[in-house]
């Protein structure tokens, strides 16, 4: 999570995440991924980071707070990461594929952050922070629907429903956390490509 | 969960689930669905069932044991439920669609049981019971791949990869538990139909 929080959608009173805070969040995310959220204690995080528990509690109210901030930063990081990888020119099919590959890559590289970001219903005690997170998540999903709509409108795709097609695409990527392993035969990006092959084949308009 | 456990794959020493046991499992599943597993106590289950805690503990060692038995019965029930709904004759496309509709229907009607059954990695203290559950889950996934392979071999489908196509189909259905609601506009079965439209469109061989 190297992307700084922009001023624009910063919760009131939340300072820009400092290097130290981001470092602690990265260590937290790594431990949650390895041991699971429940099994990870504040002591584990402070020990892994080589800081005192007092310092950890200076920056974060609780373990839940750490998770909430991982989720908050991750939603922004994800949107930026994906956006940067969608070619400005190119066909809608190329853009949809780029979106899928970028999402799968982000998932593979930041698994805890991805999970935190994709759990839209998960409740953050800081209501304003939660609303921003959910809005960013919606933006992520809307981006895909817009790409599909672009292809429908320019005649490149069959008249598919952008909402349900987008849902199926994101289900494929979201469900990867339940079965995909970095030790497996195919990278997350290759799986995304396989899925894109299947779905785009059904969407691309047949020239008769 | 009305399907009796067959003798064939019964764990040693496990009696066929009696009416009473099945009734208690149904009540447990309902409470887990409403309140969540963590928030549901053995006391809640005994009260909802109108039985004493002593009787509940006579049948089940613990709350984990209840969940494990829900998962165990559900995997069998799911396989039977889906199998009964796949037409013996018909095209491979019709069979794949029937499989998807049946799976989505089972999910909508038995959400806790579905979740328990679909969590293949979830660990049961009874190792033999767990192995049977995982074998049944594998059978469920293999059935779909076989239907896809049938269509590829009889020339009805393009030469798609049965494993990755099956994975995408099941991702769509498995991810429904994170967003689908019985109060929403479309039934689970309709969503499965929508997904079948998209995926089958890409699979069915184009006659030129």
GROMACS .gro file of C-alpha atoms in nm:
model
  416
    1UNK     CA    1   0.000   0.000   0.000
    2UNK     CA    2   0.222   0.275  -0.125
    3UNK     CA    3  -0.045   0.510  -0.253
    4UNK     CA    4  -0.098   0.805  -0.023
    5UNK     CA    5  -0.451   0.891   0.081
    6UNK     CA    6  -0.564   1.191  -0.122
    7UNK     CA    7  -0.683   1.500   0.061
    8UNK     CA    8  -1.012   1.493  -0.117
    9UNK     CA    9  -1.174   1.193   0.046
   10UNK     CA   10  -0.989   1.188   0.373
   11UNK     CA   11  -1.204   1.136   0.683
   12UNK     CA   12  -1.207   1.444   0.904
   13UNK     CA   13  -0.917   1.444   1.146
   14UNK     CA   14  -0.739   1.157   0.975
   15UNK     CA   15  -0.382   1.254   0.902
   16UNK     CA   16  -0.216   1.133   0.590
   17UNK     CA   17  -0.078   0.790   0.668
   18UNK     CA   18   0.287   0.836   0.756
   19UNK     CA   19   0.562   0.603   0.646
   20UNK     CA   20   0.562   0.448   0.991
   21UNK     CA   21   0.186   0.396   0.996
   22UNK     CA   22   0.193   0.242   0.651
   23UNK     CA   23   0.478   0.015   0.757
   24UNK     CA   24   0.277  -0.103   1.058
   25UNK     CA   25  -0.030  -0.160   0.840
   26UNK     CA   26   0.177  -0.369   0.598
   27UNK     CA   27   0.309  -0.583   0.884
   28UNK     CA   28  -0.044  -0.620   1.023
   29UNK     CA   29  -0.177  -0.725   0.683
   30UNK     CA   30   0.103  -0.979   0.645
   31UNK     CA   31   0.035  -1.135   0.987
   32UNK     CA   32  -0.342  -1.145   0.928
   33UNK     CA   33  -0.273  -1.325   0.600
   34UNK     CA   34  -0.036  -1.577   0.760
   35UNK     CA   35  -0.208  -1.649   1.091
   36UNK     CA   36  -0.562  -1.525   1.037
   37UNK     CA   37  -0.714  -1.215   1.193
   38UNK     CA   38  -0.843  -1.386   1.508
   39UNK     CA   39  -0.513  -1.556   1.590
   40UNK     CA   40  -0.305  -1.239   1.547
   41UNK     CA   41  -0.258  -1.025   1.859
   42UNK     CA   42  -0.145  -0.665   1.899
   43UNK     CA   43   0.162  -0.814   2.069
   44UNK     CA   44   0.239  -1.018   1.755
   45UNK     CA   45   0.221  -0.705   1.542
   46UNK     CA   46   0.437  -0.496   1.775
   47UNK     CA   47   0.697  -0.775   1.798
   48UNK     CA   48   0.706  -0.830   1.422
   49UNK     CA   49   0.743  -0.455   1.368
   50UNK     CA   50   1.007  -0.420   1.640
   51UNK     CA   51   0.813  -0.145   1.819
   52UNK     CA   52   0.664  -0.129   2.168
   53UNK     CA   53   0.299  -0.210   2.229
   54UNK     CA   54   0.265   0.146   2.364
   55UNK     CA   55   0.377   0.289   2.030
   56UNK     CA   56   0.140   0.058   1.843
   57UNK     CA   57  -0.150   0.177   2.060
   58UNK     CA   58  -0.042   0.535   2.004
   59UNK     CA   59  -0.118   0.490   1.634
   60UNK     CA   60  -0.412   0.247   1.648
   61UNK     CA   61  -0.698   0.213   1.894
   62UNK     CA   62  -0.727  -0.164   1.846
   63UNK     CA   63  -0.672  -0.454   1.613
   64UNK     CA   64  -1.008  -0.373   1.453
   65UNK     CA   65  -0.879  -0.023   1.388
   66UNK     CA   66  -0.575  -0.165   1.209
   67UNK     CA   67  -0.796  -0.381   0.991
   68UNK     CA   68  -1.025  -0.088   0.916
   69UNK     CA   69  -0.730   0.125   0.804
   70UNK     CA   70  -0.594  -0.157   0.589
   71UNK     CA   71  -0.935  -0.182   0.425
   72UNK     CA   72  -0.960   0.193   0.385
   73UNK     CA   73  -0.622   0.236   0.217
   74UNK     CA   74  -0.665  -0.082   0.013
   75UNK     CA   75  -0.983   0.035  -0.156
   76UNK     CA   76  -0.805   0.345  -0.279
   77UNK     CA   77  -0.490   0.162  -0.374
   78UNK     CA   78  -0.692  -0.096  -0.569
   79UNK     CA   79  -0.878   0.167  -0.770
   80UNK     CA   80  -0.557   0.349  -0.859
   81UNK     CA   81  -0.374   0.027  -0.940
   82UNK     CA   82  -0.647  -0.094  -1.175
   83UNK     CA   83  -0.702   0.246  -1.336
   84UNK     CA   84  -0.334   0.278  -1.424
   85UNK     CA   85  -0.347  -0.053  -1.608
   86UNK     CA   86  -0.649   0.013  -1.830
   87UNK     CA   87  -0.524   0.136  -2.169
   88UNK     CA   88  -0.669   0.476  -2.262
   89UNK     CA   89  -0.704   0.370  -2.622
   90UNK     CA   90  -0.786   0.019  -2.732
   91UNK     CA   91  -1.100  -0.189  -2.768
   92UNK     CA   92  -1.350  -0.240  -2.487
   93UNK     CA   93  -1.248  -0.607  -2.484
   94UNK     CA   94  -0.886  -0.508  -2.425
   95UNK     CA   95  -0.992  -0.277  -2.144
   96UNK     CA   96  -1.210  -0.540  -1.974
   97UNK     CA   97  -0.925  -0.788  -1.995
   98UNK     CA   98  -0.679  -0.532  -1.852
   99UNK     CA   99  -0.921  -0.460  -1.566
  100UNK     CA  100  -0.947  -0.832  -1.489
  101UNK     CA  101  -0.572  -0.891  -1.503
  102UNK     CA  102  -0.500  -0.590  -1.283
  103UNK     CA  103  -0.760  -0.695  -1.025
  104UNK     CA  104  -0.621  -1.048  -1.011
  105UNK     CA  105  -0.266  -0.915  -0.978
  106UNK     CA  106  -0.367  -0.685  -0.692
  107UNK     CA  107  -0.542  -0.977  -0.522
  108UNK     CA  108  -0.233  -1.200  -0.555
  109UNK     CA  109   0.007  -0.933  -0.430
  110UNK     CA  110  -0.205  -0.794  -0.144
  111UNK     CA  111  -0.433  -1.073  -0.033
  112UNK     CA  112  -0.537  -0.937   0.306
  113UNK     CA  113  -0.582  -0.589   0.167
  114UNK     CA  114  -0.790  -0.727  -0.120
  115UNK     CA  115  -1.010  -0.924   0.117
  116UNK     CA  116  -1.052  -0.622   0.341
  117UNK     CA  117  -1.138  -0.405   0.044
  118UNK     CA  118  -1.380  -0.651  -0.111
  119UNK     CA  119  -1.584  -0.702   0.203
  120UNK     CA  120  -1.822  -0.415   0.145
  121UNK     CA  121  -2.063  -0.518   0.419
  122UNK     CA  122  -1.796  -0.532   0.683
  123UNK     CA  123  -1.865  -0.275   0.947
  124UNK     CA  124  -1.614  -0.008   1.050
  125UNK     CA  125  -1.673   0.167   1.386
  126UNK     CA  126  -1.573   0.491   1.209
  127UNK     CA  127  -1.885   0.552   1.004
  128UNK     CA  128  -1.744   0.819   0.777
  129UNK     CA  129  -1.441   0.609   0.693
  130UNK     CA  130  -1.674   0.318   0.618
  131UNK     CA  131  -1.885   0.527   0.382
  132UNK     CA  132  -1.580   0.635   0.186
  133UNK     CA  133  -1.463   0.275   0.165
  134UNK     CA  134  -1.800   0.161   0.034
  135UNK     CA  135  -1.811   0.447  -0.217
  136UNK     CA  136  -1.468   0.348  -0.346
  137UNK     CA  137  -1.577  -0.012  -0.374
  138UNK     CA  138  -1.879   0.097  -0.572
  139UNK     CA  139  -1.649   0.301  -0.796
  140UNK     CA  140  -1.440  -0.012  -0.859
  141UNK     CA  141  -1.747  -0.212  -0.963
  142UNK     CA  142  -1.895   0.074  -1.165
  143UNK     CA  143  -1.573   0.108  -1.363
  144UNK     CA  144  -1.613  -0.247  -1.493
  145UNK     CA  145  -1.979  -0.194  -1.582
  146UNK     CA  146  -1.885   0.122  -1.771
  147UNK     CA  147  -1.625  -0.065  -1.975
  148UNK     CA  148  -1.881  -0.330  -2.065
  149UNK     CA  149  -2.138  -0.063  -2.155
  150UNK     CA  150  -1.877   0.108  -2.374
  151UNK     CA  151  -1.841  -0.213  -2.575
  152UNK     CA  152  -2.217  -0.260  -2.603
  153UNK     CA  153  -2.266   0.099  -2.721
  154UNK     CA  154  -1.989   0.099  -2.978
  155UNK     CA  155  -2.122  -0.227  -3.124
  156UNK     CA  156  -1.819  -0.431  -3.019
  157UNK     CA  157  -2.020  -0.646  -2.774
  158UNK     CA  158  -2.356  -0.817  -2.798
  159UNK     CA  159  -2.624  -0.631  -2.599
  160UNK     CA  160  -2.527  -0.797  -2.269
  161UNK     CA  161  -2.637  -0.666  -1.929
  162UNK     CA  162  -2.337  -0.475  -1.784
  163UNK     CA  163  -2.450  -0.532  -1.423
  164UNK     CA  164  -2.487  -0.908  -1.435
  165UNK     CA  165  -2.185  -0.958  -1.661
  166UNK     CA  166  -1.973  -0.744  -1.428
  167UNK     CA  167  -2.103  -0.945  -1.134
  168UNK     CA  168  -1.997  -1.273  -1.290
  169UNK     CA  169  -1.651  -1.137  -1.374
  170UNK     CA  170  -1.596  -1.011  -1.020
  171UNK     CA  171  -1.730  -1.334  -0.870
  172UNK     CA  172  -1.458  -1.521  -1.056
  173UNK     CA  173  -1.189  -1.294  -0.915
  174UNK     CA  174  -1.337  -1.263  -0.566
  175UNK     CA  175  -1.375  -1.637  -0.523
  176UNK     CA  176  -1.006  -1.695  -0.598
  177UNK     CA  177  -0.920  -1.635  -0.234
  178UNK     CA  178  -1.094  -1.962  -0.154
  179UNK     CA  179  -0.895  -2.187  -0.382
  180UNK     CA  180  -0.605  -2.012  -0.556
  181UNK     CA  181  -0.256  -2.061  -0.417
  182UNK     CA  182   0.067  -1.886  -0.517
  183UNK     CA  183   0.224  -2.234  -0.528
  184UNK     CA  184  -0.024  -2.356  -0.790
  185UNK     CA  185   0.040  -2.409  -1.159
  186UNK     CA  186  -0.119  -2.091  -1.290
  187UNK     CA  187  -0.065  -1.735  -1.172
  188UNK     CA  188  -0.364  -1.526  -1.066
  189UNK     CA  189  -0.315  -1.320  -1.381
  190UNK     CA  190  -0.328  -1.631  -1.600
  191UNK     CA  191  -0.653  -1.736  -1.433
  192UNK     CA  192  -0.796  -1.391  -1.503
  193UNK     CA  193  -0.692  -1.434  -1.866
  194UNK     CA  194  -0.860  -1.774  -1.883
  195UNK     CA  195  -1.181  -1.624  -1.743
  196UNK     CA  196  -1.157  -1.332  -1.985
  197UNK     CA  197  -1.126  -1.579  -2.275
  198UNK     CA  198  -1.448  -1.753  -2.170
  199UNK     CA  199  -1.653  -1.443  -2.095
  200UNK     CA  200  -1.535  -1.225  -2.382
  201UNK     CA  201  -1.601  -1.506  -2.629
  202UNK     CA  202  -1.968  -1.487  -2.534
  203UNK     CA  203  -1.977  -1.107  -2.541
  204UNK     CA  204  -1.797  -1.012  -2.859
  205UNK     CA  205  -2.039  -0.948  -3.142
  206UNK     CA  206  -2.042  -1.211  -3.409
  207UNK     CA  207  -1.988  -1.072  -3.753
  208UNK     CA  208  -2.206  -1.260  -3.994
  209UNK     CA  209  -3.192  -3.173   0.488
  210UNK     CA  210  -3.435  -3.454   0.427
  211UNK     CA  211  -3.201  -3.694   0.251
  212UNK     CA  212  -3.097  -3.979   0.477
  213UNK     CA  213  -2.732  -4.063   0.500
  214UNK     CA  214  -2.668  -4.371   0.291
  215UNK     CA  215  -2.510  -4.675   0.456
  216UNK     CA  216  -2.233  -4.680   0.204
  217UNK     CA  217  -2.038  -4.373   0.311
  218UNK     CA  218  -2.138  -4.353   0.673
  219UNK     CA  219  -1.856  -4.287   0.917
  220UNK     CA  220  -1.798  -4.584   1.144
  221UNK     CA  221  -2.016  -4.571   1.453
  222UNK     CA  222  -2.230  -4.286   1.315
  223UNK     CA  223  -2.596  -4.383   1.335
  224UNK     CA  224  -2.831  -4.278   1.063
  225UNK     CA  225  -2.953  -3.931   1.155
  226UNK     CA  226  -3.287  -3.971   1.328
  227UNK     CA  227  -3.583  -3.741   1.276
  228UNK     CA  228  -3.500  -3.567   1.604
  229UNK     CA  229  -3.134  -3.518   1.514
  230UNK     CA  230  -3.226  -3.383   1.173
  231UNK     CA  231  -3.476  -3.147   1.332
  232UNK     CA  232  -3.210  -3.016   1.570
  233UNK     CA  233  -2.964  -2.973   1.282
  234UNK     CA  234  -3.224  -2.774   1.087
  235UNK     CA  235  -3.283  -2.545   1.384
  236UNK     CA  236  -2.909  -2.503   1.434
  237UNK     CA  237  -2.864  -2.417   1.066
  238UNK     CA  238  -3.144  -2.162   1.083
  239UNK     CA  239  -2.997  -1.990   1.390
  240UNK     CA  240  -2.646  -1.986   1.241
  241UNK     CA  241  -2.795  -1.822   0.931
  242UNK     CA  242  -2.985  -1.560   1.130
  243UNK     CA  243  -2.740  -1.473   1.407
  244UNK     CA  244  -2.409  -1.603   1.277
  245UNK     CA  245  -2.221  -1.905   1.406
  246UNK     CA  246  -2.022  -1.719   1.673
  247UNK     CA  247  -2.325  -1.543   1.822
  248UNK     CA  248  -2.534  -1.861   1.847
  249UNK     CA  249  -2.502  -2.059   2.172
  250UNK     CA  250  -2.600  -2.415   2.256
  251UNK     CA  251  -2.857  -2.257   2.486
  252UNK     CA  252  -3.010  -2.068   2.191
  253UNK     CA  253  -3.043  -2.391   1.995
  254UNK     CA  254  -3.196  -2.587   2.283
  255UNK     CA  255  -3.444  -2.305   2.353
  256UNK     CA  256  -3.545  -2.269   1.988
  257UNK     CA  257  -3.591  -2.646   1.964
  258UNK     CA  258  -3.780  -2.666   2.293
  259UNK     CA  259  -3.547  -2.931   2.433
  260UNK     CA  260  -3.318  -2.932   2.737
  261UNK     CA  261  -2.950  -2.853   2.704
  262UNK     CA  262  -2.883  -3.200   2.845
  263UNK     CA  263  -3.070  -3.359   2.554
  264UNK     CA  264  -2.887  -3.139   2.304
  265UNK     CA  265  -2.551  -3.248   2.453
  266UNK     CA  266  -2.668  -3.607   2.441
  267UNK     CA  267  -2.684  -3.581   2.062
  268UNK     CA  268  -2.397  -3.342   1.994
  269UNK     CA  269  -2.061  -3.297   2.159
  270UNK     CA  270  -2.045  -2.924   2.088
  271UNK     CA  271  -2.158  -2.644   1.861
  272UNK     CA  272  -1.869  -2.737   1.629
  273UNK     CA  273  -2.008  -3.089   1.616
  274UNK     CA  274  -2.348  -2.953   1.508
  275UNK     CA  275  -2.186  -2.750   1.232
  276UNK     CA  276  -1.979  -3.048   1.120
  277UNK     CA  277  -2.291  -3.264   1.094
  278UNK     CA  278  -2.478  -2.994   0.902
  279UNK     CA  279  -2.186  -2.979   0.660
  280UNK     CA  280  -2.170  -3.356   0.634
  281UNK     CA  281  -2.538  -3.406   0.556
  282UNK     CA  282  -2.550  -3.100   0.331
  283UNK     CA  283  -2.280  -3.227   0.096
  284UNK     CA  284  -2.480  -3.541   0.036
  285UNK     CA  285  -2.811  -3.362   0.010
  286UNK     CA  286  -2.663  -3.114  -0.241
  287UNK     CA  287  -2.530  -3.390  -0.467
  288UNK     CA  288  -2.862  -3.575  -0.467
  289UNK     CA  289  -3.061  -3.254  -0.516
  290UNK     CA  290  -2.855  -3.147  -0.817
  291UNK     CA  291  -2.839  -3.495  -0.969
  292UNK     CA  292  -3.216  -3.529  -0.963
  293UNK     CA  293  -3.250  -3.207  -1.160
  294UNK     CA  294  -3.012  -3.286  -1.447
  295UNK     CA  295  -3.216  -3.428  -1.738
  296UNK     CA  296  -3.096  -3.773  -1.845
  297UNK     CA  297  -3.152  -3.687  -2.208
  298UNK     CA  298  -3.101  -3.339  -2.352
  299UNK     CA  299  -2.807  -3.137  -2.476
  300UNK     CA  300  -2.497  -3.075  -2.267
  301UNK     CA  301  -2.596  -2.706  -2.259
  302UNK     CA  302  -2.933  -2.800  -2.107
  303UNK     CA  303  -2.759  -3.016  -1.850
  304UNK     CA  304  -2.507  -2.748  -1.752
  305UNK     CA  305  -2.790  -2.497  -1.715
  306UNK     CA  306  -2.991  -2.744  -1.503
  307UNK     CA  307  -2.687  -2.803  -1.281
  308UNK     CA  308  -2.644  -2.427  -1.233
  309UNK     CA  309  -3.014  -2.367  -1.158
  310UNK     CA  310  -3.027  -2.656  -0.911
  311UNK     CA  311  -2.711  -2.540  -0.730
  312UNK     CA  312  -2.846  -2.185  -0.700
  313UNK     CA  313  -3.180  -2.314  -0.574
  314UNK     CA  314  -3.012  -2.529  -0.312
  315UNK     CA  315  -2.801  -2.231  -0.205
  316UNK     CA  316  -3.110  -2.008  -0.172
  317UNK     CA  317  -3.310  -2.265   0.024
  318UNK     CA  318  -3.034  -2.391   0.254
  319UNK     CA  319  -2.786  -2.110   0.292
  320UNK     CA  320  -2.604  -2.230   0.603
  321UNK     CA  321  -2.593  -2.585   0.475
  322UNK     CA  322  -2.463  -2.461   0.139
  323UNK     CA  323  -2.194  -2.255   0.306
  324UNK     CA  324  -2.095  -2.544   0.530
  325UNK     CA  325  -2.083  -2.778   0.231
  326UNK     CA  326  -1.887  -2.541   0.007
  327UNK     CA  327  -1.614  -2.476   0.262
  328UNK     CA  328  -1.397  -2.766   0.161
  329UNK     CA  329  -1.098  -2.655   0.361
  330UNK     CA  330  -1.289  -2.623   0.682
  331UNK     CA  331  -1.157  -2.869   0.934
  332UNK     CA  332  -1.374  -3.128   1.109
  333UNK     CA  333  -1.236  -3.288   1.428
  334UNK     CA  334  -1.375  -3.619   1.297
  335UNK     CA  335  -1.121  -3.695   1.028
  336UNK     CA  336  -1.312  -3.971   0.854
  337UNK     CA  337  -1.628  -3.760   0.836
  338UNK     CA  338  -1.422  -3.476   0.690
  339UNK     CA  339  -1.271  -3.699   0.423
  340UNK     CA  340  -1.615  -3.813   0.313
  341UNK     CA  341  -1.735  -3.455   0.302
  342UNK     CA  342  -1.440  -3.347   0.086
  343UNK     CA  343  -1.488  -3.647  -0.144
  344UNK     CA  344  -1.854  -3.552  -0.192
  345UNK     CA  345  -1.756  -3.194  -0.265
  346UNK     CA  346  -1.510  -3.316  -0.525
  347UNK     CA  347  -1.787  -3.529  -0.675
  348UNK     CA  348  -2.006  -3.218  -0.701
  349UNK     CA  349  -1.737  -3.025  -0.888
  350UNK     CA  350  -1.640  -3.323  -1.104
  351UNK     CA  351  -2.000  -3.364  -1.217
  352UNK     CA  352  -1.997  -3.018  -1.371
  353UNK     CA  353  -1.663  -3.075  -1.545
  354UNK     CA  354  -1.798  -3.402  -1.687
  355UNK     CA  355  -2.102  -3.224  -1.829
  356UNK     CA  356  -1.878  -2.965  -1.993
  357UNK     CA  357  -1.649  -3.237  -2.129
  358UNK     CA  358  -1.955  -3.419  -2.268
  359UNK     CA  359  -2.041  -3.108  -2.471
  360UNK     CA  360  -1.685  -3.066  -2.595
  361UNK     CA  361  -1.663  -3.431  -2.700
  362UNK     CA  362  -1.996  -3.442  -2.883
  363UNK     CA  363  -1.905  -3.124  -3.072
  364UNK     CA  364  -2.175  -2.913  -2.908
  365UNK     CA  365  -1.922  -2.686  -2.732
  366UNK     CA  366  -1.604  -2.519  -2.847
  367UNK     CA  367  -1.294  -2.698  -2.710
  368UNK     CA  368  -1.305  -2.514  -2.376
  369UNK     CA  369  -1.115  -2.629  -2.068
  370UNK     CA  370  -1.367  -2.810  -1.844
  371UNK     CA  371  -1.171  -2.734  -1.524
  372UNK     CA  372  -1.140  -2.359  -1.567
  373UNK     CA  373  -1.490  -2.319  -1.712
  374UNK     CA  374  -1.635  -2.519  -1.422
  375UNK     CA  375  -1.436  -2.304  -1.181
  376UNK     CA  376  -1.581  -1.983  -1.323
  377UNK     CA  377  -1.936  -2.121  -1.311
  378UNK     CA  378  -1.901  -2.230  -0.948
  379UNK     CA  379  -1.736  -1.898  -0.854
  380UNK     CA  380  -2.048  -1.719  -0.976
  381UNK     CA  381  -2.272  -1.938  -0.762
  382UNK     CA  382  -2.042  -1.953  -0.459
  383UNK     CA  383  -1.997  -1.576  -0.446
  384UNK     CA  384  -2.374  -1.520  -0.432
  385UNK     CA  385  -2.368  -1.561  -0.054
  386UNK     CA  386  -2.178  -1.232  -0.035
  387UNK     CA  387  -2.430  -1.016  -0.220
  388UNK     CA  388  -2.753  -1.198  -0.309
  389UNK     CA  389  -3.057  -1.140  -0.091
  390UNK     CA  390  -3.394  -1.318  -0.098
  391UNK     CA  391  -3.549  -0.969  -0.088
  392UNK     CA  392  -3.375  -0.863  -0.410
  393UNK     CA  393  -3.528  -0.830  -0.755
  394UNK     CA  394  -3.406  -1.154  -0.902
  395UNK     CA  395  -3.426  -1.503  -0.757
  396UNK     CA  396  -3.110  -1.709  -0.716
  397UNK     CA  397  -3.235  -1.931  -0.997
  398UNK     CA  398  -3.276  -1.633  -1.229
  399UNK     CA  399  -2.921  -1.522  -1.154
  400UNK     CA  400  -2.798  -1.871  -1.239
  401UNK     CA  401  -2.989  -1.846  -1.567
  402UNK     CA  402  -2.832  -1.508  -1.642
  403UNK     CA  403  -2.485  -1.652  -1.577
  404UNK     CA  404  -2.567  -1.957  -1.792
  405UNK     CA  405  -2.670  -1.724  -2.077
  406UNK     CA  406  -2.333  -1.547  -2.064
  407UNK     CA  407  -2.114  -1.853  -2.026
  408UNK     CA  408  -2.297  -2.087  -2.263
  409UNK     CA  409  -2.297  -1.818  -2.532
  410UNK     CA  410  -1.918  -1.834  -2.529
  411UNK     CA  411  -1.908  -2.214  -2.519
  412UNK     CA  412  -2.158  -2.325  -2.777
  413UNK     CA  413  -1.994  -2.405  -3.107
  414UNK     CA  414  -2.061  -2.153  -3.381
  415UNK     CA  415  -2.198  -2.312  -3.692
  416UNK     CA  416  -2.050  -2.138  -3.990
   0.00000   0.00000   0.00000
